[in-house]
Coordinates of N, CA and C in Angstrom, one line a residue:
X11 N 13.5 38.8 48.7 CA 14.3 38.2 47.6 C 13.7 36.6 47.4
X12 N 13.2 35.9 46.4 CA 12.7 34.5 46.5 C 13.6 33.8 45.6
X13 N 13.7 32.7 45.8 CA 14.5 31.4 45.7 C 14.5 31.4 44.0
X14 N 13.4 31.7 43.3 CA 13.1 31.3 41.9 C 13.8 32.5 41.3
X15 N 13.5 33.7 41.8 CA 14.4 34.9 41.3 C 16.1 34.9 41.4
X16 N 16.4 34.3 42.4 CA 17.7 33.9 42.7 C 18.2 32.9 41.3
X17 N 17.4 32.1 41.0 CA 17.8 30.9 40.0 C 17.7 31.6 38.7
X18 N 16.8 32.3 38.3 CA 16.2 32.8 37.0 C 17.1 33.9 36.6
X19 N 17.6 34.9 37.7 CA 18.1 36.3 37.0 C 19.8 35.8 36.7
X20 N 20.4 35.2 37.3 CA 21.9 34.7 37.0 C 21.7 34.2 35.6
X21 N 20.8 33.1 35.3 CA 20.8 32.5 33.9 C 20.5 33.5 33.0
X22 N 19.4 34.4 33.3 CA 18.8 35.5 32.3 C 20.1 36.1 32.0
X23 N 20.6 36.6 32.8 CA 22.1 37.7 32.8 C 22.9 37.0 32.1
X24 N 23.3 35.6 31.9 CA 24.2 34.9 31.3 C 24.0 35.0 29.8
X25 N 22.6 34.6 29.5 CA 22.2 34.9 28.2 C 22.3 36.1 27.5
X26 N 21.9 37.0 28.3 CA 21.9 38.5 27.8 C 23.3 39.0 27.6
X27 N 24.3 38.4 28.4 CA 25.8 38.6 28.1 C 26.3 38.1 27.1
X28 N 25.9 36.6 26.6 CA 26.3 36.1 25.2 C 25.5 36.8 24.1
X29 N 24.5 37.2 24.4 CA 23.9 37.8 23.2 C 24.4 39.5 22.9
X30 N 24.7 39.9 24.0 CA 25.6 41.4 23.7 C 27.0 41.2 23.3
X31 N 27.4 39.6 23.8 CA 28.9 39.6 23.1 C 28.9 39.2 21.4
X32 N 27.6 38.3 21.1 CA 27.3 38.3 19.8 C 27.0 39.5 18.8
X33 N 26.4 40.1 19.5 CA 26.2 41.7 18.7 C 27.3 42.5 18.6
X34 N 28.2 42.7 19.3 CA 29.5 43.3 19.5 C 30.5 42.6 18.3
X35 N 30.5 41.2 18.3 CA 31.2 40.4 17.4 C 30.7 40.8 16.0
X36 N 29.6 40.8 15.7 CA 29.0 41.1 14.1 C 29.3 42.5 14.0
X37 N 29.0 43.6 14.9 CA 29.3 45.1 14.8 C 31.1 45.1 14.4
X38 N 31.6 44.3 15.0 CA 33.3 44.5 14.5 C 33.7 43.8 13.6
X39 N 33.1 42.6 13.1 CA 33.7 41.7 12.1 C 32.8 41.2 11.1
X40 N 31.3 41.6 11.3 CA 30.3 41.3 10.3 C 29.9 39.9 10.3
X41 N 30.4 39.0 11.3 CA 30.2 37.6 11.3 C 29.3 37.3 12.5
X42 N 28.5 36.1 12.3 CA 27.7 35.6 13.5 C 28.8 34.6 14.4
X43 N 28.3 34.5 15.5 CA 28.8 33.4 16.6 C 28.0 32.1 16.7
X44 N 28.5 31.4 17.5 CA 27.7 30.3 17.7 C 26.5 30.6 18.8
X45 N 26.7 31.7 19.4 CA 25.5 32.2 20.0 C 23.8 32.2 19.4
X46 N 24.1 32.8 18.0 CA 23.1 32.8 17.5 C 23.0 32.0 15.8
X47 N 24.1 31.5 15.7 CA 23.9 30.6 14.6 C 24.4 29.0 14.8
X48 N 23.6 28.3 15.0 CA 23.7 26.7 15.5 C 24.5 26.0 14.6
X49 N 25.1 26.5 13.4 CA 25.7 25.9 12.4 C 27.3 26.2 12.6
X50 N 27.5 26.8 13.7 CA 28.9 27.4 14.0 C 29.4 26.8 15.4
X51 N 30.8 26.8 15.4 CA 31.1 26.2 16.7 C 31.4 24.7 17.0
X52 N 31.7 24.2 17.8 CA 31.9 22.8 17.9 C 30.8 22.2 18.6
X53 N 30.3 20.7 18.5 CA 29.3 20.3 19.2 C 29.0 20.5 20.6
X54 N 30.3 20.5 21.4 CA 30.1 20.6 22.9 C 29.4 22.3 22.8
X55 N 30.0 23.1 22.1 CA 29.5 24.6 22.5 C 27.9 24.7 22.2
X56 N 27.5 24.0 21.1 CA 26.0 24.0 20.8 C 25.5 23.4 21.9
X57 N 25.7 22.3 22.3 CA 25.0 21.6 23.4 C 25.0 22.8 24.8
X58 N 26.1 23.3 25.1 CA 26.3 24.0 26.3 C 25.3 25.2 26.4
X59 N 25.4 26.0 25.1 CA 24.4 27.0 24.5 C 23.1 26.7 24.6
X60 N 22.8 25.5 24.3 CA 21.2 25.0 24.4 C 20.7 24.7 25.6
X61 N 21.8 23.9 26.4 CA 21.4 23.8 27.9 C 21.1 25.0 28.6
X62 N 22.2 26.0 28.4 CA 21.9 27.2 29.2 C 20.5 27.9 28.8
X63 N 20.2 28.1 27.7 CA 19.0 28.6 26.8 C 17.9 28.2 27.5
X64 N 17.7 26.6 27.2 CA 16.7 25.9 27.7 C 16.5 25.8 29.2
X65 N 17.6 25.8 30.0 CA 17.4 26.0 31.7 C 17.0 27.4 32.2
X66 N 17.5 28.3 31.3 CA 17.0 30.1 31.6 C 15.4 29.9 31.2
X67 N 14.8 29.4 30.2 CA 13.6 29.4 29.9 C 12.7 28.7 30.8
X68 N 13.2 27.6 31.4 CA 12.6 26.6 32.5 C 12.4 27.7 33.6
X69 N 13.5 28.1 34.0 CA 13.6 29.1 35.4 C 12.6 30.3 34.8
X70 N 12.3 30.8 34.0 CA 11.7 31.9 33.6 C 10.1 31.4 33.9
X71 N 10.0 30.1 33.3 CA 8.5 29.6 33.1 C 8.1 29.4 34.9
X72 N 9.1 29.2 35.7 CA 8.7 28.7 37.1 C 8.4 30.2 37.7
X73 N 9.4 31.3 37.5 CA 9.0 32.7 37.9 C 7.7 33.1 37.6
X74 N 7.1 32.9 36.5 CA 5.9 33.3 36.0 C 4.8 32.6 36.9
X75 N 5.0 31.2 37.1 CA 4.1 30.4 37.8 C 4.1 30.6 39.0
X76 N 5.2 30.7 39.9 CA 5.1 31.2 41.0 C 4.5 32.8 41.6
X77 N 4.7 33.7 40.7 CA 4.3 34.8 40.8 C 2.9 35.2 40.8
X78 N 2.1 34.1 40.8 CA 0.4 34.5 40.4 C 0.1 35.4 41.4
X79 N 0.4 35.6 42.6 CA -0.1 36.6 43.4 C 0.2 38.0 42.9
X80 N 1.3 38.3 42.3 CA 2.0 39.7 42.0 C 1.1 39.8 40.7
X81 N 0.7 38.9 39.9 CA -0.1 39.0 38.6 C -1.4 39.3 38.9
X82 N -1.9 38.9 39.9 CA -3.4 39.0 40.4 C -3.4 40.5 40.9
X83 N -2.6 40.8 41.4 CA -2.7 42.4 42.3 C -2.4 43.3 40.7
X84 N -2.0 43.0 39.7 CA -2.3 44.1 38.5 C -3.7 44.5 37.9
X85 N -3.5 45.0 37.0 CA -4.8 45.3 36.0 C -5.2 44.1 35.4
X86 N -6.6 44.3 34.5 CA -6.8 43.4 33.8 C -6.0 42.8 32.7
X87 N -5.4 43.7 32.0 CA -4.3 43.5 31.0 C -3.2 42.4 31.8
X88 N -2.9 42.9 32.8 CA -1.7 42.1 33.5 C -2.2 40.6 33.7
X89 N -3.2 40.7 34.4 CA -3.8 39.5 34.9 C -4.2 38.4 33.5
X90 N -4.4 38.9 32.6 CA -4.6 38.1 31.3 C -3.6 37.6 30.8
X91 N -2.4 38.6 30.8 CA -1.1 38.3 30.2 C -0.5 36.8 30.7
X92 N -0.6 36.6 32.1 CA 0.0 35.6 32.6 C -0.3 34.3 32.0
X93 N -1.2 33.9 31.4 CA -1.5 32.6 30.9 C -0.8 32.7 29.4
X94 N -1.0 33.5 28.5 CA 0.1 33.4 27.4 C 1.4 33.4 27.5
X95 N 1.9 34.0 28.7 CA 3.2 34.1 28.9 C 3.7 32.7 29.3
X96 N 2.9 32.1 30.1 CA 3.2 30.7 30.6 C 3.2 29.6 29.5
X97 N 2.1 29.5 28.6 CA 2.0 29.0 27.5 C 3.4 29.3 26.6
X98 N 3.6 30.4 26.3 CA 4.7 30.7 25.6 C 6.1 30.3 26.1
X99 N 6.2 30.4 27.2 CA 7.8 30.0 27.7 C 7.4 28.3 28.0
X100 N 6.4 27.8 28.1 CA 6.3 26.5 28.2 C 6.7 25.8 26.5
X101 N 6.1 26.3 25.6 CA 6.5 25.8 24.5 C 8.1 26.2 23.9
X102 N 8.7 27.2 24.5 CA 10.3 27.4 24.4 C 10.9 26.4 25.4
X103 N 10.4 26.0 26.4 CA 11.1 24.6 27.2 C 11.1 23.5 26.4
X104 N 9.9 23.2 25.8 CA 9.7 22.2 25.0 C 10.6 21.9 23.8
X105 N 10.8 23.1 23.1 CA 11.6 23.2 22.0 C 12.8 23.1 22.3
X106 N 13.4 23.1 23.1 CA 14.6 23.0 23.6 C 14.9 21.6 24.3
X107 N 13.8 21.2 24.8 CA 13.9 19.6 25.3 C 13.9 18.6 24.3
X108 N 13.4 18.9 23.2 CA 13.3 17.9 22.1 C 14.7 17.7 21.5
X109 N 15.1 16.6 21.2 CA 16.4 16.2 20.7 C 16.4 16.7 19.5
X110 N 17.4 17.2 18.7 CA 17.7 17.6 17.2 C 17.3 16.5 16.3
X111 N 17.4 15.3 16.6 CA 17.1 14.3 15.6 C 15.6 14.2 15.6
X112 N 14.8 14.3 16.9 CA 13.5 14.4 16.6 C 12.9 15.5 16.2
X113 N 13.5 16.8 16.4 CA 13.0 18.1 16.0 C 13.3 18.0 14.2
X114 N 14.0 17.3 13.9 CA 14.3 17.2 12.2 C 13.3 16.5 11.6
X115 N 12.5 15.5 12.3 CA 11.3 14.8 11.8 C 10.1 15.8 11.7
X116 N 10.1 16.7 12.5 CA 8.8 17.8 12.2 C 8.7 18.3 11.0
X117 N 7.4 18.3 10.4 CA 7.7 19.4 9.3 C 8.1 20.8 9.4
X118 N 8.6 21.4 8.3 CA 9.0 22.5 8.7 C 8.0 23.6 8.6
X119 N 6.9 23.6 8.0 CA 5.7 24.4 8.4 C 5.1 24.4 9.9
X120 N 5.1 23.1 10.7 CA 4.7 23.0 11.8 C 6.1 23.7 12.6
X121 N 7.1 23.7 12.6 CA 8.2 24.1 13.3 C 8.2 26.0 13.2
X122 N 8.0 26.3 12.0 CA 7.5 27.5 11.7 C 6.3 28.2 12.4
X123 N 5.4 27.6 12.6 CA 3.9 27.6 13.2 C 4.3 28.0 14.7
X124 N 5.1 26.9 15.2 CA 5.2 26.7 16.7 C 6.0 28.0 17.0
X125 N 7.1 28.2 16.1 CA 8.1 29.5 16.5 C 7.4 30.6 16.3
X126 N 6.4 30.8 15.4 CA 5.6 31.9 15.3 C 4.9 32.3 16.7
X127 N 4.1 31.3 17.1 CA 3.0 31.3 18.1 C 3.9 31.7 19.5
X128 N 5.1 31.0 19.4 CA 5.7 31.2 20.8 C 6.5 32.5 20.9
X129 N 6.9 33.1 19.7 CA 7.1 34.7 19.6 C 6.3 35.5 20.0
X130 N 4.9 35.4 19.4 CA 3.7 36.1 19.9 C 3.6 36.1 21.4
X131 N 3.2 34.5 21.7 CA 2.9 34.4 23.3 C 3.8 34.9 24.2
X132 N 5.2 34.9 24.0 CA 6.0 35.3 24.9 C 6.7 36.7 24.9
X133 N 7.3 37.0 23.7 CA 7.8 38.2 23.8 C 6.9 39.5 23.4
X134 N 5.9 39.5 22.7 CA 4.8 40.3 22.5 C 4.0 40.5 23.9
X135 N 3.9 39.4 24.6 CA 3.1 39.5 26.1 C 4.1 40.1 26.9
X136 N 5.4 39.8 26.8 CA 6.2 40.4 27.7 C 6.2 42.1 27.2
X137 N 6.2 42.5 26.1 CA 5.9 44.0 25.7 C 5.0 44.5 26.3
X138 N 3.5 43.6 26.2 CA 2.3 44.3 26.5 C 2.4 44.5 28.1
X139 N 3.2 43.6 28.9 CA 3.1 43.6 30.6 C 3.8 44.9 30.9
X140 N 5.0 45.1 30.2 CA 5.7 46.3 30.7 C 4.7 47.5 30.5
X141 N 4.1 47.7 29.1 CA 3.5 49.0 29.0 C 2.1 49.0 29.9
X142 N 1.5 48.0 30.3 CA 0.5 47.9 31.2 C 0.8 48.2 32.4
X143 N 2.0 48.1 32.9 CA 2.3 48.3 34.3 C 3.1 49.7 34.5
X144 N 2.8 50.9 33.5 CA 3.6 51.9 33.6 C 2.7 52.6 34.8
X145 N 1.5 52.6 34.9 CA 1.0 53.6 35.9 C 0.8 52.8 37.3
X146 N 0.5 51.3 37.3 CA 0.4 50.6 38.4 C 1.1 49.4 38.4
X147 N 2.4 49.2 39.0 CA 3.2 48.3 38.8 C 3.4 47.1 40.1
X148 N 2.7 46.0 40.0 CA 2.6 45.1 41.2 C 3.8 44.3 40.7
X149 N 4.4 44.3 39.8 CA 5.5 43.1 39.4 C 7.1 43.6 39.3
X150 N 7.2 44.7 40.0 CA 8.5 45.0 40.6 C 9.3 45.6 39.3
X151 N 10.7 45.1 39.6 CA 11.9 45.3 38.8 C 11.5 44.9 37.4
X152 N 11.1 43.7 37.2 CA 10.8 42.8 36.2 C 10.1 43.7 35.1
X153 N 8.8 44.6 35.3 CA 8.2 45.1 34.8 C 8.7 46.4 34.4
X154 N 9.4 47.1 35.1 CA 10.3 47.9 34.4 C 11.3 47.8 33.2
X155 N 12.0 46.7 33.9 CA 13.0 46.3 32.4 C 12.0 46.0 31.3
X156 N 10.9 45.4 31.5 CA 10.0 45.1 30.1 C 9.5 46.3 29.2
X157 N 9.3 47.4 30.3 CA 9.1 48.8 29.2 C 10.3 49.1 28.1
X158 N 11.3 48.6 28.4 CA 12.3 48.8 27.5 C 12.3 48.1 26.1
X159 N 11.7 46.8 26.3 CA 11.4 45.8 25.4 C 11.0 46.4 24.0
X160 N 9.8 47.2 24.0 CA 9.1 47.7 22.7 C 10.2 48.5 22.1
X161 N 10.9 49.4 22.8 CA 12.0 50.3 22.4 C 13.3 49.7 21.7
X162 N 13.8 48.6 22.4 CA 15.0 47.7 21.6 C 14.3 47.0 20.2
X163 N 12.9 46.4 20.6 CA 12.3 45.7 19.3 C 12.3 46.9 18.2
X164 N 11.8 47.9 18.4 CA 11.7 48.9 17.2 C 13.1 49.3 16.6
X165 N 14.0 49.4 17.8 CA 15.4 49.6 16.8 C 15.8 48.4 16.2
X166 N 15.8 47.2 16.7 CA 16.0 45.9 16.0 C 15.3 45.9 14.9
X167 N 14.2 46.3 14.6 CA 13.5 46.2 13.3 C 14.0 47.2 12.2
X168 N 14.4 48.6 12.7 CA 15.0 49.6 12.0 C 16.3 49.0 11.3
X169 N 17.4 48.6 12.4 CA 18.4 47.9 11.8 C 18.5 46.9 11.0
X170 N 17.4 45.8 11.0 CA 17.0 44.8 9.9 C 16.8 45.4 8.9
X171 N 15.9 46.6 8.8 CA 15.5 47.2 7.7 C 16.6 47.9 6.8
X172 N 17.4 48.2 7.2 CA 18.6 48.9 6.7 C 19.9 47.8 6.4
X173 N 19.4 46.8 6.9 CA 20.5 45.5 6.5 C 21.7 45.8 7.4
X174 N 21.7 46.2 8.5 CA 22.8 46.4 9.3 C 23.4 45.0 9.8
X175 N 24.7 45.0 10.2 CA 25.3 43.7 10.7 C 24.8 43.3 11.9
X176 N 24.2 44.3 12.7 CA 23.9 43.9 14.0 C 22.3 43.9 14.1
X177 N 21.6 44.4 13.1 CA 20.1 44.0 12.8 C 19.7 42.6 13.2
X178 N 19.1 42.3 14.5 CA 18.7 40.9 15.0 C 17.8 41.0 16.0
X179 N 16.8 40.1 16.4 CA 15.9 40.3 17.2 C 16.5 39.7 18.6
X180 N 17.7 39.1 18.3 CA 18.4 38.7 19.4 C 18.5 39.5 21.0
X181 N 18.7 40.8 20.8 CA 18.9 41.4 22.1 C 17.4 41.7 22.4
X182 N 16.3 41.7 21.7 CA 15.1 41.7 22.6 C 14.8 40.6 23.2
X183 N 15.4 39.3 22.9 CA 15.1 38.2 23.6 C 15.8 38.4 24.9
X184 N 17.1 38.4 24.8 CA 17.8 38.9 26.1 C 17.2 39.9 27.2
X185 N 16.8 41.1 26.6 CA 16.2 41.8 27.5 C 15.3 41.2 28.2
X186 N 14.0 40.8 27.3 CA 12.8 40.2 27.8 C 13.1 39.2 28.9
X187 N 14.0 38.4 28.6 CA 14.5 37.3 29.7 C 15.1 37.9 31.0
X188 N 15.7 38.9 31.2 CA 16.1 39.8 32.0 C 14.8 40.1 32.7
X189 N 14.0 40.7 32.1 CA 12.9 41.2 32.8 C 11.8 40.3 33.3
X190 N 11.5 39.3 32.9 CA 10.8 38.1 33.0 C 11.4 37.6 34.5
X191 N 12.7 37.3 34.5 CA 13.3 36.7 35.5 C 13.1 37.4 36.8
X192 N 13.0 38.8 36.8 CA 12.7 39.6 37.9 C 11.3 40.0 38.0
X193 N 10.4 39.4 37.2 CA 8.6 39.6 37.7 C 8.5 39.0 38.9
X194 N 8.0 40.4 39.9 CA 7.4 39.8 41.3 C 8.5 40.4 42.3
X195 N 9.7 40.7 41.7 CA 10.7 41.2 42.6 C 10.7 42.8 42.7
X196 N 10.7 43.1 44.1 CA 11.0 44.6 44.4 C 12.3 45.0 44.2
X197 N 12.4 46.2 43.9 CA 13.6 46.8 43.7 C 14.3 47.0 45.3
X198 N 13.3 47.2 46.1 CA 14.3 46.8 47.7 C 13.4 46.0 48.7
X199 N 14.2 45.3 49.4 CA 13.5 44.3 50.2 C 12.5 45.3 51.2
X200 N 11.3 44.6 51.5 CA 10.2 45.1 52.4 C 11.0 45.8 53.5
X201 N 12.3 45.3 54.1 CA 12.7 45.8 55.6 C 13.8 46.7 55.1
X202 N 14.1 47.1 54.0 CA 15.1 48.0 53.4 C 16.4 47.6 53.3
X203 N 16.4 46.1 52.9 CA 17.6 45.8 52.7 C 18.2 45.7 50.9
X204 N 19.2 45.2 50.6 CA 19.8 45.8 49.2 C 18.8 45.3 48.1
X205 N 18.9 46.3 47.0 CA 18.2 45.9 45.6 C 18.1 44.7 45.4
X206 N 17.2 43.9 44.9 CA 17.4 42.7 44.5 C 18.2 42.3 43.4
X207 N 18.6 43.1 42.7 CA 19.8 42.7 41.7 C 20.9 42.3 42.4
X208 N 21.6 43.1 43.4 CA 22.6 43.1 44.1 C 22.5 41.6 44.9
X209 N 21.1 41.4 45.3 CA 21.0 40.4 46.2 C 21.1 39.1 45.4
X210 N 20.6 39.3 44.1 CA 20.7 37.9 43.4 C 22.0 37.5 42.9
X211 N 23.1 38.5 42.8 CA 24.3 38.1 42.2 C 25.2 37.8 43.7
X212 N 24.9 38.0 44.9 CA 25.8 37.7 45.8 C 25.8 36.1 46.2

């Protein structure tokens, strides 16, 4: 169990838990929460959520950076996916690091372009990694989690198509973050110790 997994996994788990909470609230009440709507909640709440999410993306970026050897042990698709994932996560970190006052000065078309590029580079790449490691998986538990991302994405698209109150890509983000946080982590320690998830939360 490596230190970058121990840092990234709890952060990703916290983001995932917040997104699940948001989904449950929308299912019960039909209303959004400050987790996915930055127009709601106090300024302190918005800052806290932004710091958490920004720190999470930073930790995920470090995981992908440090797990070069694990990616190198994969097939050609896995090896090629590492760089787009690094760029996408880097863009996410940049977006959360830019003060709102500065972001407001960026033209809407530029922000939309960056957002679309980030979505493509990060979450689509994460889905590809999950599928590309089905037969040979050098990326451990994280890749197994990423296998579920296309399924959750398809369900999210279906729910949005029927205008469901829980139709949102947010759960896809949370699940992808969980998977990326554990890329390169084995389900068991080489010497037979506890599973990596148990070690991460101890």
